[in-house]
Amino acid sequence: MVRTTLSVLKADVGSLAGHNVVHPLQIKAAQDSLKDAKESGLISDFYVTNCGDDLELIITHKKGEDNSEIHNMAWDTFKKAAKVAEELGLYAAGQDLLCEAFSGNLKGLGPGYAEIEFEERKSEPVVIFMADKTEPGAFNLPLYKVFADPFSTAGLVIDPTMHDGFRFEVLDVLEGTSFELNTPEESYDLLALIGTTGRYILKKISKKDGTVASRVSITRLCLIAGRYVGKDDPVAIVRAQHGLPAVGEILEPFAFPHLVAGWMRGSHYGPLMPVAQRNARCTRFDGPPRLIALGFQIKNGKLTGPSDLFDDPAFDMTRAKACEVADYMRRHGPFMPERLGPEEMEYTTMPQVLEKLKARGKKEE
Ligand code: 13P
Ligand code: 13P
Ligand code: MG
Ligand code: MG
């Protein structure tokens, strides 16, 4: 049995044309860095891409999750790409690298990551989701549907190996507490939590025998920095087939472009638009928020692929709907619910505006 770890690590280290796209020379710097790591034997394989202004490192290795050598190498790779950004004068160079020095693990340093260590099955299909201009809670709704909604995932009803349901781990990012809930028996409790997408975040989904099916990156940059530093554009890994949802079942919930937080200045709601990787370029009002999905097969640590899964006319209607919803939401301008609620605005510059006006406030009789 081959044990492999799949790590997807991401950071916005600066981009071309405001917060639009990672520059090709940054991609090249990351590829060169990972090539060295592969030649040295540290990692088994890699693939570098971007979702908008977020640089995405997809890596396979044998070191397990939260490994300091792997994280250190990823940190150095992000630093190299940030240096390119500085040299070219790209926008927000080093944006997500919140600390000066690496300290053992990427947790709390700014970059986001999702990792799964698993025993490779005879055939190991995985789907890697990467998003721009949104936050980790954006995956709550679709991943609930993938693993718990029989109207979306047929296998929950007709595949005896999925009929038992799944176990969901939810993190309360404000309190730092996590909860484990089983579906279908505790679906309503689970939904009561994860409907609050800015606070309760689906972090991990497993089969009831412990087989890990999915992981979501859960950095909340604003909570680390205590001020607005860009949204925590998330990534998620989902393993597919053979006792787990089929690839098509994993993609199905994304045919609905649900509203997510993170559009323009991280302060607005917009529809999550699934696109081909080449179209992961946020433009209108710095959006609408984009999502890409790359499919790979993993064999002895080698990555075969990707298949660009949303590069498909079957999602054209979803994209058209997303444009229509974007128009509708934008008409609200600075008003809620297009603009986020006050709790979420706390980490923007809004408190400074309120502070400035405080002295002018008059008590009403
Ligand atoms: P195949 O018969 O092509 O393997 O498809 C099975 C499946 O799960 C499709 O959703
Ligand atoms: P990013 O989080 O993708 O850098 O976007 C920042 C922003 O506020 C764009 O409007
Ligand atoms: Mg940016
Ligand atoms: Mg981004």
Short mmCIF file of N, CA, C and O in Angstrom, two decimals, residues 159-240:
data_model
loop_
_atom_site.label_atom_id
_atom_site.label_comp_id
_atom_site.label_asym_id
_atom_site.label_seq_id
_atom_site.Cartn_x
_atom_site.Cartn_y
_atom_site.Cartn_z
N ASP A 159 -25.94 3.74 -3.80
CA ASP A 159 -24.67 3.02 -3.63
C ASP A 159 -24.58 2.50 -2.19
O ASP A 159 -24.48 3.30 -1.25
N PRO A 160 -24.63 1.18 -2.00
CA PRO A 160 -24.62 0.64 -0.64
C PRO A 160 -23.40 1.08 0.18
O PRO A 160 -23.47 1.19 1.40
N THR A 161 -22.27 1.41 -0.48
CA THR A 161 -21.07 1.82 0.26
C THR A 161 -21.13 3.28 0.71
O THR A 161 -20.25 3.75 1.43
N MET A 162 -22.15 4.01 0.28
CA MET A 162 -22.31 5.40 0.73
C MET A 162 -23.55 5.60 1.59
O MET A 162 -23.76 6.68 2.16
N HIS A 163 -24.35 4.55 1.66
CA HIS A 163 -25.67 4.62 2.28
C HIS A 163 -25.63 5.00 3.77
O HIS A 163 -26.58 5.55 4.31
N ASP A 164 -24.51 4.71 4.45
CA ASP A 164 -24.34 5.02 5.88
C ASP A 164 -24.19 6.50 6.16
O ASP A 164 -24.29 6.94 7.30
N GLY A 165 -23.88 7.27 5.14
CA GLY A 165 -23.69 8.71 5.33
C GLY A 165 -22.25 9.06 5.68
O GLY A 165 -21.34 8.22 5.55
N PHE A 166 -22.06 10.29 6.13
CA PHE A 166 -20.70 10.81 6.34
C PHE A 166 -20.58 11.54 7.67
O PHE A 166 -21.57 11.82 8.34
N ARG A 167 -19.33 11.80 8.07
CA ARG A 167 -19.05 12.55 9.30
C ARG A 167 -18.44 13.90 8.92
O ARG A 167 -17.49 13.95 8.14
N PHE A 168 -19.01 14.97 9.46
CA PHE A 168 -18.57 16.34 9.13
C PHE A 168 -17.87 16.97 10.33
O PHE A 168 -18.40 16.92 11.44
N GLU A 169 -16.72 17.57 10.11
CA GLU A 169 -16.06 18.32 11.17
C GLU A 169 -16.23 19.81 10.86
O GLU A 169 -15.90 20.27 9.76
N VAL A 170 -16.76 20.54 11.83
CA VAL A 170 -17.07 21.97 11.65
C VAL A 170 -16.22 22.77 12.62
O VAL A 170 -16.14 22.42 13.80
N LEU A 171 -15.60 23.84 12.15
CA LEU A 171 -14.80 24.67 13.05
C LEU A 171 -15.49 26.01 13.28
O LEU A 171 -15.91 26.68 12.33
N ASP A 172 -15.63 26.39 14.54
CA ASP A 172 -16.08 27.73 14.90
C ASP A 172 -14.82 28.59 14.90
O ASP A 172 -14.01 28.51 15.82
N VAL A 173 -14.66 29.42 13.86
CA VAL A 173 -13.39 30.16 13.73
C VAL A 173 -13.24 31.27 14.75
O VAL A 173 -12.13 31.74 15.00
N LEU A 174 -14.34 31.69 15.37
CA LEU A 174 -14.22 32.75 16.39
C LEU A 174 -13.77 32.17 17.72
O LEU A 174 -12.92 32.73 18.40
N GLU A 175 -14.35 31.01 18.10
CA GLU A 175 -14.02 30.42 19.39
C GLU A 175 -12.86 29.43 19.30
O GLU A 175 -12.30 29.03 20.31
N GLY A 176 -12.58 28.96 18.08
CA GLY A 176 -11.55 27.94 17.91
C GLY A 176 -12.00 26.57 18.40
O GLY A 176 -11.17 25.74 18.80
N THR A 177 -13.32 26.31 18.39
CA THR A 177 -13.86 25.02 18.84
C THR A 177 -14.30 24.23 17.61
O THR A 177 -14.84 24.80 16.68
N SER A 178 -14.09 22.89 17.63
CA SER A 178 -14.62 22.13 16.50
C SER A 178 -15.65 21.10 16.95
O SER A 178 -15.64 20.64 18.10
N PHE A 179 -16.54 20.77 16.05
CA PHE A 179 -17.65 19.85 16.32
C PHE A 179 -17.65 18.74 15.27
O PHE A 179 -17.37 19.01 14.11
N GLU A 180 -17.98 17.52 15.69
CA GLU A 180 -18.17 16.43 14.72
C GLU A 180 -19.64 16.05 14.68
O GLU A 180 -20.24 15.78 15.72
N LEU A 181 -20.20 16.04 13.49
CA LEU A 181 -21.62 15.72 13.35
C LEU A 181 -21.81 14.70 12.24
O LEU A 181 -21.14 14.77 11.20
N ASN A 182 -22.71 13.74 12.46
CA ASN A 182 -22.95 12.68 11.48
C ASN A 182 -24.21 12.94 10.67
O ASN A 182 -25.22 13.38 11.22
N THR A 183 -24.12 12.63 9.38
CA THR A 183 -25.34 12.69 8.55
C THR A 183 -25.63 11.28 8.06
O THR A 183 -24.71 10.48 7.94
N PRO A 184 -26.89 10.90 7.82
CA PRO A 184 -28.04 11.81 7.83
C PRO A 184 -28.60 12.11 9.21
O PRO A 184 -29.39 13.05 9.34
N GLU A 185 -28.20 11.38 10.27
CA GLU A 185 -28.94 11.51 11.53
C GLU A 185 -28.88 12.90 12.18
O GLU A 185 -29.82 13.30 12.85
N GLU A 186 -27.79 13.64 12.00
CA GLU A 186 -27.71 14.96 12.64
C GLU A 186 -27.69 16.10 11.61
O GLU A 186 -27.17 17.19 11.89
N SER A 187 -28.31 15.86 10.45
CA SER A 187 -28.26 16.87 9.37
C SER A 187 -28.78 18.23 9.81
O SER A 187 -28.23 19.25 9.42
N TYR A 188 -29.87 18.23 10.59
CA TYR A 188 -30.48 19.52 10.94
C TYR A 188 -29.57 20.31 11.88
O TYR A 188 -29.46 21.54 11.78
N ASP A 189 -28.90 19.61 12.82
CA ASP A 189 -27.94 20.29 13.71
C ASP A 189 -26.79 20.85 12.88
O ASP A 189 -26.35 21.98 13.08
N LEU A 190 -26.33 20.03 11.96
CA LEU A 190 -25.21 20.45 11.10
C LEU A 190 -25.59 21.72 10.33
O LEU A 190 -24.84 22.70 10.30
N LEU A 191 -26.79 21.71 9.72
CA LEU A 191 -27.22 22.86 8.93
C LEU A 191 -27.39 24.10 9.81
O LEU A 191 -27.12 25.23 9.36
N ALA A 192 -27.83 23.89 11.07
CA ALA A 192 -28.00 25.03 11.98
C ALA A 192 -26.66 25.75 12.17
O ALA A 192 -26.60 26.97 12.26
N LEU A 193 -25.57 25.00 12.19
CA LEU A 193 -24.25 25.63 12.33
C LEU A 193 -23.76 26.20 11.00
O LEU A 193 -23.48 27.40 10.90
N ILE A 194 -23.67 25.36 9.99
CA ILE A 194 -22.94 25.78 8.78
C ILE A 194 -23.68 26.80 7.91
O ILE A 194 -23.12 27.34 6.97
N GLY A 195 -24.95 27.08 8.27
CA GLY A 195 -25.66 28.18 7.60
C GLY A 195 -25.02 29.52 7.92
O GLY A 195 -25.15 30.49 7.18
N THR A 196 -24.28 29.60 9.05
CA THR A 196 -23.54 30.82 9.39
C THR A 196 -22.15 30.68 8.78
O THR A 196 -21.19 30.23 9.41
N THR A 197 -22.05 31.08 7.51
CA THR A 197 -20.86 30.75 6.72
C THR A 197 -19.60 31.51 7.12
O THR A 197 -18.50 31.09 6.80
N GLY A 198 -19.76 32.66 7.80
CA GLY A 198 -18.59 33.43 8.19
C GLY A 198 -17.97 32.92 9.47
O GLY A 198 -16.88 33.33 9.85
N ARG A 199 -18.68 32.02 10.18
CA ARG A 199 -18.18 31.59 11.48
C ARG A 199 -17.97 30.09 11.59
O ARG A 199 -16.93 29.63 12.06
N TYR A 200 -18.97 29.29 11.18
CA TYR A 200 -18.86 27.83 11.29
C TYR A 200 -18.46 27.27 9.93
O TYR A 200 -19.23 27.35 8.98
N ILE A 201 -17.27 26.74 9.86
CA ILE A 201 -16.74 26.35 8.56
C ILE A 201 -16.53 24.84 8.48
O ILE A 201 -15.92 24.24 9.37
N LEU A 202 -17.04 24.26 7.40
CA LEU A 202 -16.81 22.83 7.16
C LEU A 202 -15.33 22.66 6.88
O LEU A 202 -14.79 23.26 5.96
N LYS A 203 -14.71 21.81 7.69
CA LYS A 203 -13.26 21.72 7.63
C LYS A 203 -12.83 20.39 7.04
O LYS A 203 -11.85 20.28 6.30
N LYS A 204 -13.58 19.34 7.39
CA LYS A 204 -13.16 17.99 7.00
C LYS A 204 -14.40 17.10 6.91
O LYS A 204 -15.31 17.22 7.74
N ILE A 205 -14.44 16.23 5.90
CA ILE A 205 -15.54 15.28 5.78
C ILE A 205 -14.94 13.89 5.61
O ILE A 205 -14.01 13.70 4.81
N SER A 206 -15.45 12.92 6.39
CA SER A 206 -14.93 11.56 6.33
C SER A 206 -16.06 10.57 6.19
O SER A 206 -17.21 10.87 6.53
N LYS A 207 -15.70 9.35 5.74
CA LYS A 207 -16.64 8.25 5.84
C LYS A 207 -16.70 7.85 7.31
O LYS A 207 -15.81 8.17 8.08
N LYS A 208 -17.72 7.09 7.69
CA LYS A 208 -17.83 6.74 9.12
C LYS A 208 -16.75 5.75 9.55
O LYS A 208 -16.48 5.61 10.74
N ASP A 209 -16.08 5.09 8.58
CA ASP A 209 -14.95 4.22 8.95
C ASP A 209 -13.65 5.02 9.08
O ASP A 209 -12.58 4.45 9.31
N GLY A 210 -13.73 6.34 8.95
CA GLY A 210 -12.55 7.20 9.14
C GLY A 210 -11.87 7.62 7.84
O GLY A 210 -11.02 8.51 7.86
N THR A 211 -12.20 6.99 6.71
CA THR A 211 -11.59 7.38 5.43
C THR A 211 -11.87 8.85 5.15
O THR A 211 -13.03 9.26 5.09
N VAL A 212 -10.80 9.64 4.98
CA VAL A 212 -11.01 11.07 4.74
C VAL A 212 -11.42 11.31 3.29
O VAL A 212 -10.78 10.82 2.36
N ALA A 213 -12.51 12.06 3.13
CA ALA A 213 -13.04 12.32 1.79
C ALA A 213 -12.75 13.73 1.31
O ALA A 213 -12.56 13.96 0.12
N SER A 214 -12.71 14.69 2.24
CA SER A 214 -12.56 16.08 1.82
C SER A 214 -11.94 16.95 2.91
O SER A 214 -12.15 16.71 4.10
N ARG A 215 -11.17 17.93 2.49
CA ARG A 215 -10.60 18.94 3.40
C ARG A 215 -10.74 20.31 2.78
O ARG A 215 -10.58 20.47 1.56
N VAL A 216 -11.01 21.30 3.61
CA VAL A 216 -11.14 22.69 3.15
C VAL A 216 -10.10 23.53 3.90
O VAL A 216 -9.87 23.31 5.09
N SER A 217 -9.50 24.49 3.22
CA SER A 217 -8.55 25.39 3.90
C SER A 217 -9.34 26.32 4.79
O SER A 217 -10.42 26.77 4.41
N ILE A 218 -8.84 26.60 5.99
CA ILE A 218 -9.67 27.38 6.91
C ILE A 218 -9.01 28.63 7.48
O ILE A 218 -9.46 29.15 8.48
N THR A 219 -7.98 29.10 6.81
CA THR A 219 -7.38 30.35 7.28
C THR A 219 -8.42 31.46 7.31
O THR A 219 -9.22 31.56 6.40
N ARG A 220 -8.43 32.28 8.31
CA ARG A 220 -9.21 33.52 8.24
C ARG A 220 -8.23 34.66 8.47
O ARG A 220 -7.95 35.05 9.58
N LEU A 221 -7.71 35.15 7.34
CA LEU A 221 -6.66 36.17 7.38
C LEU A 221 -7.03 37.35 8.26
O LEU A 221 -6.21 37.84 9.01
N CYS A 222 -8.30 37.78 8.16
CA CYS A 222 -8.68 38.98 8.90
C CYS A 222 -8.55 38.73 10.39
O CYS A 222 -8.19 39.62 11.15
N LEU A 223 -8.82 37.50 10.83
CA LEU A 223 -8.73 37.22 12.26
C LEU A 223 -7.27 37.11 12.71
O LEU A 223 -6.94 37.36 13.85
N ILE A 224 -6.41 36.75 11.78
CA ILE A 224 -4.98 36.68 12.11
C ILE A 224 -4.43 38.09 12.23
O ILE A 224 -3.76 38.46 13.18
N ALA A 225 -4.76 38.90 11.22
CA ALA A 225 -4.17 40.23 11.17
C ALA A 225 -4.93 41.25 12.00
O ALA A 225 -4.39 42.29 12.36
N GLY A 226 -6.22 40.96 12.32
CA GLY A 226 -7.03 41.87 13.09
C GLY A 226 -7.49 43.09 12.30
O GLY A 226 -8.01 44.04 12.83
N ARG A 227 -7.27 43.07 11.00
CA ARG A 227 -7.73 44.16 10.14
C ARG A 227 -7.90 43.58 8.74
O ARG A 227 -7.48 42.45 8.49
N TYR A 228 -8.48 44.38 7.83
CA TYR A 228 -8.72 43.85 6.50
C TYR A 228 -7.43 43.65 5.70
O TYR A 228 -6.67 44.57 5.51
N VAL A 229 -7.20 42.41 5.29
CA VAL A 229 -6.01 42.15 4.47
C VAL A 229 -6.37 41.33 3.25
O VAL A 229 -5.57 40.61 2.71
N GLY A 230 -7.62 41.42 2.80
CA GLY A 230 -8.05 40.59 1.67
C GLY A 230 -8.76 39.38 2.22
O GLY A 230 -8.50 38.94 3.34
N LYS A 231 -9.67 38.84 1.44
CA LYS A 231 -10.42 37.66 1.89
C LYS A 231 -9.54 36.44 1.80
O LYS A 231 -8.52 36.43 1.14
N ASP A 232 -9.96 35.38 2.48
CA ASP A 232 -9.15 34.17 2.55
C ASP A 232 -9.54 33.22 1.45
O ASP A 232 -10.12 32.17 1.70
N ASP A 233 -9.30 33.63 0.23
CA ASP A 233 -9.68 32.83 -0.93
C ASP A 233 -9.32 31.36 -0.71
O ASP A 233 -8.15 31.02 -0.58
N PRO A 234 -10.33 30.49 -0.64
CA PRO A 234 -10.09 29.13 -0.12
C PRO A 234 -9.80 28.07 -1.20
O PRO A 234 -10.00 28.31 -2.40
N VAL A 235 -9.33 26.93 -0.75
CA VAL A 235 -9.19 25.74 -1.60
C VAL A 235 -9.84 24.56 -0.88
O VAL A 235 -10.00 24.58 0.34
N ALA A 236 -10.22 23.55 -1.66
CA ALA A 236 -10.78 22.33 -1.07
C ALA A 236 -10.36 21.14 -1.91
O ALA A 236 -10.20 21.25 -3.13
N ILE A 237 -10.13 20.03 -1.23
CA ILE A 237 -9.81 18.76 -1.92
C ILE A 237 -10.99 17.83 -1.70
O ILE A 237 -11.48 17.72 -0.57
N VAL A 238 -11.43 17.14 -2.76
CA VAL A 238 -12.46 16.11 -2.59
C VAL A 238 -12.01 14.85 -3.33
O VAL A 238 -11.71 14.90 -4.53
N ARG A 239 -11.92 13.74 -2.61
CA ARG A 239 -11.60 12.46 -3.26
C ARG A 239 -12.90 11.88 -3.84
O ARG A 239 -13.97 12.07 -3.26
N ALA A 240 -12.76 11.18 -4.98
CA ALA A 240 -13.97 10.76 -5.70
C ALA A 240 -14.05 9.25 -5.92
O ALA A 240 -13.04 8.55 -5.87
#
